[in-house]
Amino acid sequence: MKTSMRTHDGRVALVTGAGQGIGQAIALALAGRGARVIATDLEPPHETARKIGPEAFALQLDVTREEDWRSVAGKVQDLGDADIVVNNAGYFPKRTIDDLDLPTWRKTMATNLDSHFLSVKYFLPAMRKKKWGRFVGISSNMVGLAIPGMSHYITTKMGIVGFMRGLANDVASDGITANSVLPGLTNTQAISPQSDEQKRGTWSQQAIKRLGEPGDVTGAVLFLTSDDAAFITGQAIVVDGGQYRIG
Ligand SMILES: NC(=O)c1ccc[n+]([C@@H]2O[C@H](COP(=O)([O-])OP(=O)(O)OC[C@H]3O[C@@H](n4cnc5c(N)ncnc54)[C@H](O)[C@@H]3O)[C@@H](O)[C@H]2O)c1
């Protein structure tokens, strides 16, 4: 018997920061498994929706703004409510602790952490009614690496792991799981300022000696958002070719 790959048929999946990079790859991968995808970003990510096809939606959602979450939740209700929320949007300017100022700190917290709380606030009630739901937070393997100038970012990425661990307890009785995925260095616009030598310096520390691609991150997200992962919650899965090895 051939196993169906339509693991996400009938699911509605919202992805933040889906205009490019890892978020776009996740949106495309979820659609490829049958999910109806709501791709969101600071501007409606029309290109991502176009790549998926007419069944996809592109909506504006600044993840730091509660009014945007409220508005998107209202629109998604008309599509049958989200079963899956993948919080992927991220903000990661490099600042040593001497150069880090409060506005940068606060923007990093708002983009990388407030977003997770707000997504739960606006999407949990419908998941509870359906007795099924999946929250996935895109963290980073940097939480376990000695990278200077990223204390604010590492704070938020560790916070995502903590939030998912705590959230898992509060939602489990309604068939809802909460997990995080920790990518390693991944070939997106975000790392384009790095030289090839700098990138090699990172990926040469991995067991799998090549730079990660956005498509490398999608497998963990597909698994965690499927029925196959119904008994897996509060977990953190590292997807970095084997660089960081303590979970
Ligand atoms: N690329 C890497 O090496 C790497 C490694 C580990 C983790 N990550 C994480 O993966 C996620 C995606 O990274 P990427 O490399 O694809 O980044 P990227 O910069 O290519 O894309 C990020 C997307 O998020 C959107 N975004 C930024 N602020 C937003 C906001 N306030 N509201 C809504 N959307 C917003 C941007 O418009 C952009 O489309 C981030 O959370 C990042 O921390 C990336």
Coordinates of C-alpha atoms and ligand atoms in Angstrom, one line a residue:
M1 CA 0.0 0.0 0.0
K2 CA 1.3 3.4 -0.9
T3 CA 1.4 5.9 2.0
S4 CA -0.4 9.1 1.4
M5 CA 1.7 12.3 1.7
R6 CA -1.4 14.4 2.1
T7 CA -0.7 14.5 5.9
H8 CA -2.2 17.9 6.3
D9 CA -5.3 17.6 4.2
G10 CA -8.2 19.7 5.7
R11 CA -5.9 21.7 8.0
V12 CA -5.6 25.5 7.9
A13 CA -2.0 26.7 8.7
L14 CA -0.9 30.2 9.4
V15 CA 2.8 31.0 9.0
T16 CA 4.4 34.3 10.0
G17 CA 7.3 35.9 8.2
A18 CA 6.3 33.8 5.2
G19 CA 7.5 36.4 2.6
Q20 CA 10.9 34.8 2.2
G21 CA 13.5 32.5 3.6
I22 CA 12.5 29.8 6.1
G23 CA 9.0 31.0 6.5
Q24 CA 8.3 30.8 2.8
A25 CA 9.8 27.3 2.6
I26 CA 7.5 26.2 5.6
A27 CA 4.4 27.7 3.9
L28 CA 5.2 25.9 0.6
A29 CA 5.9 22.6 2.4
L30 CA 2.7 22.8 4.4
A31 CA 0.7 23.5 1.2
G32 CA 2.5 20.6 -0.5
R33 CA 1.1 18.3 2.2
G34 CA -2.5 19.5 1.7
A35 CA -2.8 22.3 4.2
R36 CA -4.6 25.5 3.3
V37 CA -2.0 28.1 4.0
I38 CA -2.4 31.6 5.3
A39 CA 1.0 33.2 4.5
T40 CA 1.6 36.4 6.5
D41 CA 4.3 39.0 6.7
L42 CA 4.9 42.8 7.3
E43 CA 3.4 43.2 3.8
P44 CA 1.1 40.6 2.3
P45 CA 3.4 37.9 0.9
H46 CA 1.8 37.7 -2.5
E47 CA 4.8 35.9 -4.0
T48 CA 4.6 33.1 -1.6
A49 CA 0.8 32.7 -2.2
R50 CA 1.4 32.8 -5.9
K51 CA 3.9 30.0 -5.6
I52 CA 1.4 27.9 -3.7
G53 CA -1.6 28.6 -5.9
P54 CA -5.1 30.1 -5.7
E55 CA -6.0 28.2 -2.5
A56 CA -3.4 30.2 -0.5
F57 CA -4.0 33.5 1.2
A58 CA -1.5 36.4 1.7
L59 CA -2.2 38.6 4.7
Q60 CA -0.4 41.5 6.3
L61 CA 0.5 40.7 9.9
D62 CA 3.1 42.6 11.9
V63 CA 3.7 40.1 14.7
T64 CA 4.5 42.8 17.2
R65 CA 1.1 44.4 16.9
E66 CA -1.9 43.0 18.8
E67 CA -4.4 44.7 16.6
D68 CA -2.9 42.9 13.6
W69 CA -3.3 39.5 15.3
R70 CA -6.9 40.4 16.2
S71 CA -7.6 41.4 12.6
V72 CA -6.0 38.3 11.1
A73 CA -7.7 36.0 13.5
G74 CA -11.0 37.5 12.4
K75 CA -10.2 37.0 8.7
V76 CA -9.0 33.4 9.3
Q77 CA -12.3 32.6 11.1
D78 CA -14.0 32.9 7.7
L79 CA -11.7 30.3 6.3
G80 CA -12.5 27.8 9.1
D81 CA -10.0 28.9 11.7
A82 CA -6.3 27.9 12.0
D83 CA -5.4 24.4 13.1
I84 CA -1.6 25.2 12.9
V85 CA 0.3 28.3 13.8
V86 CA 4.0 28.5 12.9
N87 CA 5.6 31.5 14.4
N88 CA 8.7 32.1 12.2
A89 CA 9.1 35.9 11.9
G90 CA 12.3 37.0 13.5
Y91 CA 14.5 40.0 14.2
F92 CA 18.2 39.5 14.7
P93 CA 20.5 42.5 14.5
K94 CA 24.0 41.9 15.7
R95 CA 24.8 44.1 18.7
T96 CA 27.5 43.6 21.3
I97 CA 26.2 44.2 24.8
D98 CA 28.0 47.6 24.8
D99 CA 26.1 48.7 21.7
L100 CA 22.8 47.2 22.6
D101 CA 20.2 49.8 23.3
L102 CA 16.7 49.5 24.9
P103 CA 14.7 50.1 21.6
T104 CA 16.7 47.3 19.9
W105 CA 16.2 45.0 23.0
R106 CA 12.5 45.7 23.0
K107 CA 12.0 45.2 19.3
T108 CA 13.8 41.9 19.5
M109 CA 11.5 40.8 22.4
A110 CA 8.4 42.1 20.6
T111 CA 9.2 40.4 17.3
N112 CA 10.6 37.1 18.7
L113 CA 8.5 36.6 21.8
D114 CA 5.4 38.8 22.1
S115 CA 4.4 37.2 18.8
H116 CA 4.2 33.8 20.3
F117 CA 2.1 35.0 23.2
L118 CA -0.3 37.0 20.9
S119 CA -0.7 34.1 18.5
V120 CA -1.8 31.9 21.4
K121 CA -4.1 34.5 22.7
Y122 CA -5.9 34.8 19.3
F123 CA -5.7 31.3 17.9
L124 CA -6.0 29.0 20.9
P125 CA -9.8 29.4 21.5
A126 CA -10.6 28.0 18.1
M127 CA -8.1 25.2 18.5
R128 CA -9.7 24.3 21.8
K129 CA -13.2 24.1 20.1
K130 CA -11.8 21.8 17.5
K131 CA -9.9 19.7 20.1
W132 CA -6.9 19.8 17.8
G133 CA -4.1 22.3 17.3
R134 CA -0.4 22.8 16.7
F135 CA 1.9 25.6 17.8
V136 CA 5.4 25.6 16.4
G137 CA 8.0 28.3 17.3
I138 CA 11.1 28.8 15.2
S139 CA 13.9 29.2 17.7
S140 CA 17.6 28.9 16.8
N141 CA 20.5 26.6 17.6
M142 CA 22.4 29.8 18.6
V143 CA 20.9 29.3 22.1
G144 CA 23.7 26.7 22.5
L145 CA 26.6 28.4 20.7
A146 CA 29.3 30.9 21.7
I147 CA 28.3 33.7 19.2
P148 CA 29.2 37.2 20.4
G149 CA 26.8 40.2 19.9
M150 CA 23.6 38.2 20.1
S151 CA 22.6 38.2 23.8
H152 CA 19.2 39.8 23.1
Y153 CA 18.5 37.3 20.3
I154 CA 19.6 34.3 22.3
T155 CA 17.3 35.5 25.2
T156 CA 14.3 35.4 22.9
K157 CA 15.2 32.2 21.2
M158 CA 15.6 30.4 24.6
G159 CA 12.4 32.1 25.6
I160 CA 10.6 30.5 22.7
V161 CA 11.7 27.0 24.0
G162 CA 10.6 27.9 27.5
F163 CA 7.2 29.3 26.3
M164 CA 6.5 26.2 24.3
R165 CA 7.5 24.0 27.3
G166 CA 5.1 25.9 29.5
L167 CA 2.3 26.2 27.0
A168 CA 2.4 22.5 26.3
N169 CA 1.0 21.9 29.9
D170 CA -1.9 24.3 29.5
V171 CA -3.2 23.1 26.2
A172 CA -2.6 19.3 26.2
S173 CA -6.0 18.3 27.4
D174 CA -7.5 19.7 24.2
G175 CA -5.3 17.8 21.7
I176 CA -3.0 20.8 21.2
T177 CA 0.7 20.5 21.1
A178 CA 3.4 23.2 21.4
N179 CA 7.0 22.6 20.2
S180 CA 10.0 24.5 19.0
V181 CA 12.4 24.0 16.1
L182 CA 15.9 25.2 16.3
P183 CA 17.6 25.7 12.9
G184 CA 21.3 26.2 12.4
L185 CA 22.8 28.6 10.0
T186 CA 20.4 28.6 7.0
N187 CA 20.9 30.1 3.6
T188 CA 18.5 33.0 3.6
Q189 CA 18.7 36.8 3.0
A190 CA 19.2 37.2 6.7
I191 CA 22.7 35.7 6.5
S192 CA 23.7 37.4 3.2
P193 CA 26.0 39.9 4.9
Q194 CA 28.2 37.0 6.0
S195 CA 31.1 36.1 3.7
D196 CA 31.4 32.5 2.4
E197 CA 34.4 32.1 4.7
Q198 CA 32.3 33.0 7.7
K199 CA 29.5 30.6 6.6
R200 CA 32.0 27.8 6.1
G201 CA 33.4 28.5 9.5
T202 CA 30.0 27.7 10.9
W203 CA 29.0 24.7 8.8
S204 CA 32.4 23.1 9.1
Q205 CA 31.5 22.6 12.8
Q206 CA 28.5 20.5 11.7
A207 CA 28.5 16.7 11.3
I208 CA 26.9 17.3 7.9
K209 CA 29.3 19.6 6.1
R210 CA 27.3 22.0 4.1
L211 CA 25.2 25.1 4.6
G212 CA 21.6 24.4 5.6
E213 CA 18.9 25.5 3.1
P214 CA 15.4 26.7 4.1
G215 CA 14.0 23.4 2.8
D216 CA 16.1 21.6 5.4
V217 CA 14.0 23.1 8.2
T218 CA 10.6 22.1 6.8
G219 CA 10.7 18.4 7.7
A220 CA 10.7 19.0 11.4
V221 CA 7.8 21.4 11.1
L222 CA 5.8 19.1 8.9
F223 CA 6.3 16.2 11.4
L224 CA 5.4 18.3 14.5
T225 CA 2.3 19.7 12.8
S226 CA 1.0 16.3 11.7
D227 CA -1.1 13.6 13.4
D228 CA 2.1 11.5 13.7
A229 CA 3.4 13.9 16.4
A230 CA 0.2 13.8 18.5
F231 CA 2.2 12.5 21.6
I232 CA 5.1 14.9 21.2
T233 CA 4.8 18.3 23.0
G234 CA 7.0 20.7 24.9
Q235 CA 10.0 19.6 22.9
A236 CA 12.8 21.4 21.1
I237 CA 14.1 19.8 17.9
V238 CA 17.5 21.0 16.6
V239 CA 17.8 21.1 12.8
D240 CA 21.4 22.1 12.1
G241 CA 23.3 19.2 10.5
G242 CA 24.6 18.2 13.9
Q243 CA 26.4 21.3 15.1
Y244 CA 24.7 21.7 18.5
R245 CA 24.3 18.4 20.3
I246 CA 22.7 19.1 23.7
G247 CA 18.9 19.5 23.6
Ligands
LIG1 N1 18.7 32.0 8.6 C1 19.3 31.5 9.7 O1 20.5 31.2 9.7 C2 18.5 31.2 10.9 C3 19.1 30.3 11.9 C4 18.3 30.0 13.0 C5 17.1 30.5 13.2 N2 16.5 31.3 12.2 C6 15.2 31.9 12.5 O2 14.3 31.5 11.4 C7 13.4 32.5 11.3 C8 13.3 33.0 9.8 O3 14.6 33.4 9.5 P1 15.1 33.7 8.0 O4 16.5 33.4 7.9 O5 14.2 33.1 7.0 O6 14.9 35.3 8.0 P2 14.6 36.4 6.8 O7 15.1 37.7 7.3 O8 15.0 35.8 5.5 O9 13.0 36.4 6.8 C9 12.3 36.8 8.0 C10 10.9 37.3 7.5 O10 10.3 37.7 8.7 C11 9.6 38.9 8.4 N3 9.4 39.8 9.6 C12 10.4 40.5 10.3 N4 9.8 41.2 11.3 C13 8.5 40.9 11.2 C14 7.3 41.4 11.9 N5 7.5 42.2 13.0 N6 6.1 40.9 11.6 C15 6.0 40.0 10.6 N7 7.0 39.6 9.8 C16 8.2 40.0 10.1 C17 10.5 39.6 7.3 O11 9.7 40.6 6.6 C18 10.9 38.4 6.5 O12 10.0 38.1 5.5 C19 13.7 33.7 12.3 O13 12.9 33.5 13.4 C20 15.2 33.4 12.6 O14 15.5 33.8 13.9 C21 17.2 31.7 11.1

